[in-house]
Amino acid sequence: DRVLQVVAKRLQKYADSGYVPFRIGGDEFVVLVSNKSKDDVEEYANHIMKEIKRPIVFADFVIHPEGSVGIAEGNIKEKDIDQILSEADLSLYNVKRTGKVGWHDDGHIEWVNMIKENLLDTQTKGFVTPYFQPIVYKDGSIASAEALFRSVNPEINRNLGKFFGTIDKLNWFDVVDLRMADAVFSEIRRKFWAENKSGKIAFSLNVHPYTLLKVSNYAEYIDDLAERYNLNRNHITVEV
């Protein structure tokens, strides 16, 4: 709370008729800018970044705040305020890990929106599917299977580097990992169960370290999936 109060005062200190700051919730602030050039806005944003990052002394502690700035522009006669805020928010996501200032980019935002719509707003089976590479015994029975990521969206499959780069910038690896785990369990049950009714088929899941940090109950989630799809949890390996 103390950090938010200090940051708010620092923003207010540089407010005038052309720069009006608001707090919109949590640790997010918005500054409405009018009648300023792009150079002026960027100079102001970089100045604010320096102000935000100045150490804050509280009791016996020295706090070093971090922050990022996402910028979007628009004529309120052509765009409503929610759209402008959404574009600024997406720009912020793009630079959140770098602690820099980022402008709205139509091409980048279009790509982010496509991923967001496919990945966050739909069910797993409507977006991703595992492509299996079975490992078989000499008698032809399946010993284990490696699952590779595949998207049902051809644009994403053609640009997997860009896809995972965007996922990394937006910190959405946990969403990908959870949805892929569900898809893998479902497909193993559907495709391989007939050949391995004993449930002894073994498989591995790769998980991003960020997922384990963000999803504290990841092991319970995997256990629940195993129970839901009637698979033996003792034959599941999670690789970080």
GROMACS .gro file of C-alpha atoms in nm:
model
  240
    1ASP     CA    1   0.000   0.000   0.000
    2ARG     CA    2   0.284   0.236   0.085
    3VAL     CA    3   0.448   0.179  -0.255
    4LEU     CA    4   0.120   0.251  -0.435
    5GLN     CA    5   0.076   0.573  -0.238
    6VAL     CA    6   0.427   0.690  -0.326
    7VAL     CA    7   0.388   0.602  -0.695
    8ALA     CA    8   0.054   0.783  -0.707
    9LYS     CA    9   0.212   1.097  -0.560
   10ARG     CA   10   0.497   1.081  -0.811
   11LEU     CA   11   0.251   1.057  -1.100
   12GLN     CA   12   0.040   1.339  -0.956
   13LYS     CA   13   0.348   1.557  -0.921
   14TYR     CA   14   0.389   1.565  -1.299
   15ALA     CA   15   0.020   1.596  -1.382
   16ASP     CA   16  -0.118   1.896  -1.570
   17SER     CA   17  -0.398   1.968  -1.814
   18GLY     CA   18  -0.227   1.749  -2.074
   19TYR     CA   19  -0.141   1.454  -1.847
   20VAL     CA   20  -0.411   1.332  -1.609
   21PRO     CA   21  -0.326   1.018  -1.403
   22PHE     CA   22  -0.575   0.769  -1.257
   23ARG     CA   23  -0.542   0.448  -1.063
   24ILE     CA   24  -0.764   0.181  -1.219
   25GLY     CA   25  -0.710  -0.098  -0.968
   26GLY     CA   26  -0.439  -0.312  -0.815
   27ASP     CA   27  -0.099  -0.175  -0.913
   28GLU     CA   28  -0.210  -0.034  -1.248
   29PHE     CA   29  -0.231   0.334  -1.333
   30VAL     CA   30  -0.354   0.511  -1.645
   31VAL     CA   31  -0.248   0.854  -1.767
   32LEU     CA   32  -0.483   1.023  -2.013
   33VAL     CA   33  -0.283   1.241  -2.251
   34SER     CA   34  -0.425   1.504  -2.483
   35ASN     CA   35  -0.279   1.736  -2.747
   36LYS     CA   36   0.076   1.603  -2.719
   37SER     CA   37   0.315   1.479  -2.986
   38LYS     CA   38   0.448   1.123  -2.987
   39ASP     CA   39   0.790   1.252  -2.888
   40ASP     CA   40   0.639   1.441  -2.595
   41VAL     CA   41   0.446   1.134  -2.480
   42GLU     CA   42   0.748   0.907  -2.503
   43GLU     CA   43   0.966   1.156  -2.318
   44TYR     CA   44   0.702   1.183  -2.046
   45ALA     CA   45   0.667   0.802  -2.024
   46ASN     CA   46   1.043   0.751  -1.991
   47HIS     CA   47   1.057   1.022  -1.726
   48ILE     CA   48   0.776   0.855  -1.532
   49MET     CA   49   0.957   0.522  -1.554
   50LYS     CA   50   1.262   0.679  -1.389
   51GLU     CA   51   1.042   0.829  -1.119
   52ILE     CA   52   0.868   0.498  -1.050
   53LYS     CA   53   1.200   0.319  -1.014
   54ARG     CA   54   1.344   0.562  -0.761
   55PRO     CA   55   1.401   0.379  -0.429
   56ILE     CA   56   1.136   0.412  -0.161
   57VAL     CA   57   1.251   0.421   0.202
   58PHE     CA   58   0.998   0.273   0.440
   59ALA     CA   59   1.087   0.215   0.807
   60ASP     CA   60   1.415   0.020   0.795
   61PHE     CA   61   1.360  -0.105   0.440
   62VAL     CA   62   1.462   0.029   0.100
   63ILE     CA   63   1.220  -0.078  -0.173
   64HIS     CA   64   1.320  -0.072  -0.541
   65PRO     CA   65   0.997  -0.056  -0.746
   66GLU     CA   66   0.978  -0.181  -1.103
   67GLY     CA   67   0.732  -0.097  -1.377
   68SER     CA   68   0.653  -0.082  -1.746
   69VAL     CA   69   0.453   0.154  -1.965
   70GLY     CA   70   0.224   0.058  -2.252
   71ILE     CA   71   0.108   0.336  -2.483
   72ALA     CA   72  -0.185   0.349  -2.726
   73GLU     CA   73  -0.324   0.643  -2.917
   74GLY     CA   74  -0.666   0.712  -3.059
   75ASN     CA   75  -0.927   0.971  -3.133
   76ILE     CA   76  -1.218   0.926  -2.893
   77LYS     CA   77  -1.447   1.014  -3.182
   78GLU     CA   78  -1.321   0.705  -3.366
   79LYS     CA   79  -1.241   0.467  -3.078
   80ASP     CA   80  -1.415   0.422  -2.747
   81ILE     CA   81  -1.207   0.452  -2.432
   82ASP     CA   82  -1.229   0.077  -2.359
   83GLN     CA   83  -1.065  -0.005  -2.692
   84ILE     CA   84  -0.783   0.242  -2.631
   85LEU     CA   85  -0.729   0.103  -2.281
   86SER     CA   86  -0.727  -0.252  -2.419
   87GLU     CA   87  -0.463  -0.160  -2.677
   88ALA     CA   88  -0.250   0.011  -2.412
   89ASP     CA   89  -0.290  -0.295  -2.188
   90LEU     CA   90  -0.171  -0.531  -2.463
   91SER     CA   91   0.124  -0.301  -2.532
   92LEU     CA   92   0.204  -0.316  -2.162
   93TYR     CA   93   0.202  -0.698  -2.169
   94ASN     CA   94   0.449  -0.689  -2.454
   95VAL     CA   95   0.709  -0.497  -2.252
   96LYS     CA   96   0.615  -0.610  -1.902
   97ARG     CA   97   0.924  -0.824  -1.856
   98THR     CA   98   1.165  -0.563  -1.992
   99GLY     CA   99   1.068  -0.269  -1.771
  100LYS     CA  100   1.053  -0.039  -2.073
  101VAL     CA  101   0.811   0.178  -2.268
  102GLY     CA  102   0.615   0.022  -2.553
  103TRP     CA  103   0.381   0.162  -2.817
  104HIS     CA  104   0.071  -0.004  -2.955
  105ASP     CA  105   0.157  -0.200  -3.270
  106ASP     CA  106  -0.135  -0.311  -3.489
  107GLY     CA  107   0.056  -0.612  -3.626
  108HIS     CA  108   0.174  -0.731  -3.286
  109ILE     CA  109  -0.160  -0.667  -3.119
  110GLU     CA  110  -0.341  -0.859  -3.393
  111TRP     CA  111  -0.115  -1.158  -3.326
  112VAL     CA  112  -0.159  -1.131  -2.949
  113ASN     CA  113  -0.536  -1.108  -2.988
  114MET     CA  114  -0.537  -1.422  -3.205
  115ILE     CA  115  -0.340  -1.614  -2.941
  116LYS     CA  116  -0.552  -1.474  -2.660
  117GLU     CA  117  -0.875  -1.568  -2.836
  118ASN     CA  118  -0.756  -1.920  -2.922
  119LEU     CA  119  -0.564  -1.998  -2.607
  120LEU     CA  120  -0.743  -1.821  -2.326
  121ASP     CA  121  -1.104  -1.803  -2.440
  122THR     CA  122  -1.165  -2.151  -2.582
  123GLN     CA  123  -1.152  -2.509  -2.459
  124THR     CA  124  -0.834  -2.712  -2.505
  125LYS     CA  125  -0.977  -2.941  -2.769
  126GLY     CA  126  -1.067  -2.642  -2.982
  127PHE     CA  127  -0.712  -2.510  -2.997
  128VAL     CA  128  -0.429  -2.754  -2.928
  129THR     CA  129  -0.380  -3.119  -2.994
  130PRO     CA  130  -0.082  -3.343  -2.916
  131TYR     CA  131   0.097  -3.517  -3.200
  132PHE     CA  132   0.231  -3.845  -3.066
  133GLN     CA  133   0.556  -4.020  -3.149
  134PRO     CA  134   0.508  -4.370  -3.005
  135ILE     CA  135   0.798  -4.579  -2.880
  136VAL     CA  136   0.718  -4.947  -2.943
  137TYR     CA  137   0.847  -5.283  -2.827
  138LYS     CA  138   0.976  -5.540  -3.074
  139ASP     CA  139   0.640  -5.712  -3.073
  140GLY     CA  140   0.476  -5.391  -3.191
  141SER     CA  141   0.307  -5.298  -2.863
  142ILE     CA  142   0.339  -4.940  -2.743
  143ALA     CA  143   0.588  -4.879  -2.463
  144SER     CA  144   0.555  -4.503  -2.431
  145ALA     CA  145   0.476  -4.194  -2.633
  146GLU     CA  146   0.622  -3.847  -2.668
  147ALA     CA  147   0.365  -3.574  -2.726
  148LEU     CA  148   0.456  -3.274  -2.939
  149PHE     CA  149   0.264  -2.948  -2.954
  150ARG     CA  150   0.030  -2.892  -3.247
  151SER     CA  151  -0.224  -2.618  -3.296
  152VAL     CA  152  -0.540  -2.652  -3.499
  153ASN     CA  153  -0.474  -2.296  -3.618
  154PRO     CA  154  -0.251  -2.317  -3.931
  155GLU     CA  155  -0.125  -1.960  -3.885
  156ILE     CA  156   0.020  -2.054  -3.547
  157ASN     CA  157   0.172  -2.377  -3.680
  158ARG     CA  158   0.349  -2.177  -3.951
  159ASN     CA  159   0.488  -1.935  -3.693
  160LEU     CA  160   0.565  -2.144  -3.384
  161GLY     CA  161   0.873  -1.935  -3.307
  162LYS     CA  162   0.664  -1.620  -3.300
  163PHE     CA  163   0.392  -1.797  -3.104
  164PHE     CA  164   0.621  -1.917  -2.826
  165GLY     CA  165   0.808  -1.586  -2.827
  166THR     CA  166   0.479  -1.407  -2.764
  167ILE     CA  167   0.377  -1.662  -2.500
  168ASP     CA  168   0.709  -1.597  -2.327
  169LYS     CA  169   0.663  -1.218  -2.333
  170LEU     CA  170   0.309  -1.245  -2.199
  171ASN     CA  171   0.397  -1.505  -1.933
  172TRP     CA  172   0.129  -1.744  -2.057
  173PHE     CA  173   0.339  -2.062  -2.040
  174ASP     CA  174   0.128  -2.185  -1.748
  175VAL     CA  175  -0.187  -2.166  -1.962
  176VAL     CA  176  -0.018  -2.359  -2.245
  177ASP     CA  177   0.117  -2.623  -2.005
  178LEU     CA  178  -0.218  -2.680  -1.833
  179ARG     CA  179  -0.414  -2.702  -2.158
  180MET     CA  180  -0.158  -2.929  -2.320
  181ALA     CA  181  -0.158  -3.162  -2.018
  182ASP     CA  182  -0.535  -3.197  -2.044
  183ALA     CA  183  -0.513  -3.260  -2.419
  184VAL     CA  184  -0.235  -3.519  -2.378
  185PHE     CA  185  -0.423  -3.715  -2.111
  186SER     CA  186  -0.741  -3.708  -2.317
  187GLU     CA  187  -0.568  -3.828  -2.634
  188ILE     CA  188  -0.374  -4.102  -2.455
  189ARG     CA  189  -0.699  -4.232  -2.312
  190ARG     CA  190  -0.875  -4.214  -2.650
  191LYS     CA  191  -0.599  -4.340  -2.882
  192PHE     CA  192  -0.395  -4.587  -2.679
  193TRP     CA  193  -0.632  -4.729  -2.419
  194ALA     CA  194  -0.761  -5.004  -2.645
  195GLU     CA  195  -0.408  -5.139  -2.688
  196ASN     CA  196  -0.310  -5.094  -2.325
  197LYS     CA  197  -0.611  -5.159  -2.106
  198SER     CA  198  -0.395  -5.225  -1.804
  199GLY     CA  199  -0.311  -4.855  -1.786
  200LYS     CA  200   0.064  -4.923  -1.781
  201ILE     CA  201   0.152  -4.693  -2.070
  202ALA     CA  202   0.420  -4.444  -1.960
  203PHE     CA  203   0.456  -4.089  -2.083
  204SER     CA  204   0.637  -3.765  -2.002
  205LEU     CA  205   0.514  -3.407  -1.979
  206ASN     CA  206   0.745  -3.111  -2.029
  207VAL     CA  207   0.656  -2.818  -1.806
  208HIS     CA  208   0.798  -2.467  -1.807
  209PRO     CA  209   0.959  -2.357  -1.476
  210TYR     CA  210   0.730  -2.053  -1.474
  211THR     CA  211   0.430  -2.285  -1.454
  212LEU     CA  212   0.557  -2.448  -1.135
  213LEU     CA  213   0.615  -2.107  -0.981
  214LYS     CA  214   0.272  -1.975  -1.074
  215VAL     CA  215   0.061  -2.291  -1.032
  216SER     CA  216   0.137  -2.406  -0.680
  217ASN     CA  217  -0.100  -2.704  -0.707
  218TYR     CA  218   0.040  -2.834  -1.039
  219ALA     CA  219   0.104  -3.182  -0.894
  220GLU     CA  220  -0.256  -3.199  -0.770
  221TYR     CA  221  -0.375  -3.086  -1.114
  222ILE     CA  222  -0.185  -3.375  -1.276
  223ASP     CA  223  -0.323  -3.618  -1.019
  224ASP     CA  224  -0.676  -3.498  -1.093
  225LEU     CA  225  -0.622  -3.544  -1.467
  226ALA     CA  226  -0.489  -3.895  -1.413
  227GLU     CA  227  -0.796  -3.983  -1.207
  228ARG     CA  228  -1.035  -3.822  -1.456
  229TYR     CA  229  -0.891  -4.017  -1.750
  230ASN     CA  230  -0.828  -4.334  -1.548
  231LEU     CA  231  -0.451  -4.336  -1.609
  232ASN     CA  232  -0.186  -4.464  -1.367
  233ARG     CA  233  -0.015  -4.162  -1.212
  234ASN     CA  234   0.289  -4.376  -1.126
  235HIS     CA  235   0.367  -4.400  -1.499
  236ILE     CA  236   0.369  -4.023  -1.553
  237THR     CA  237   0.695  -3.827  -1.555
  238VAL     CA  238   0.710  -3.449  -1.540
  239GLU     CA  239   1.022  -3.291  -1.688
  240VAL     CA  240   1.108  -2.926  -1.616
   0.00000   0.00000   0.00000
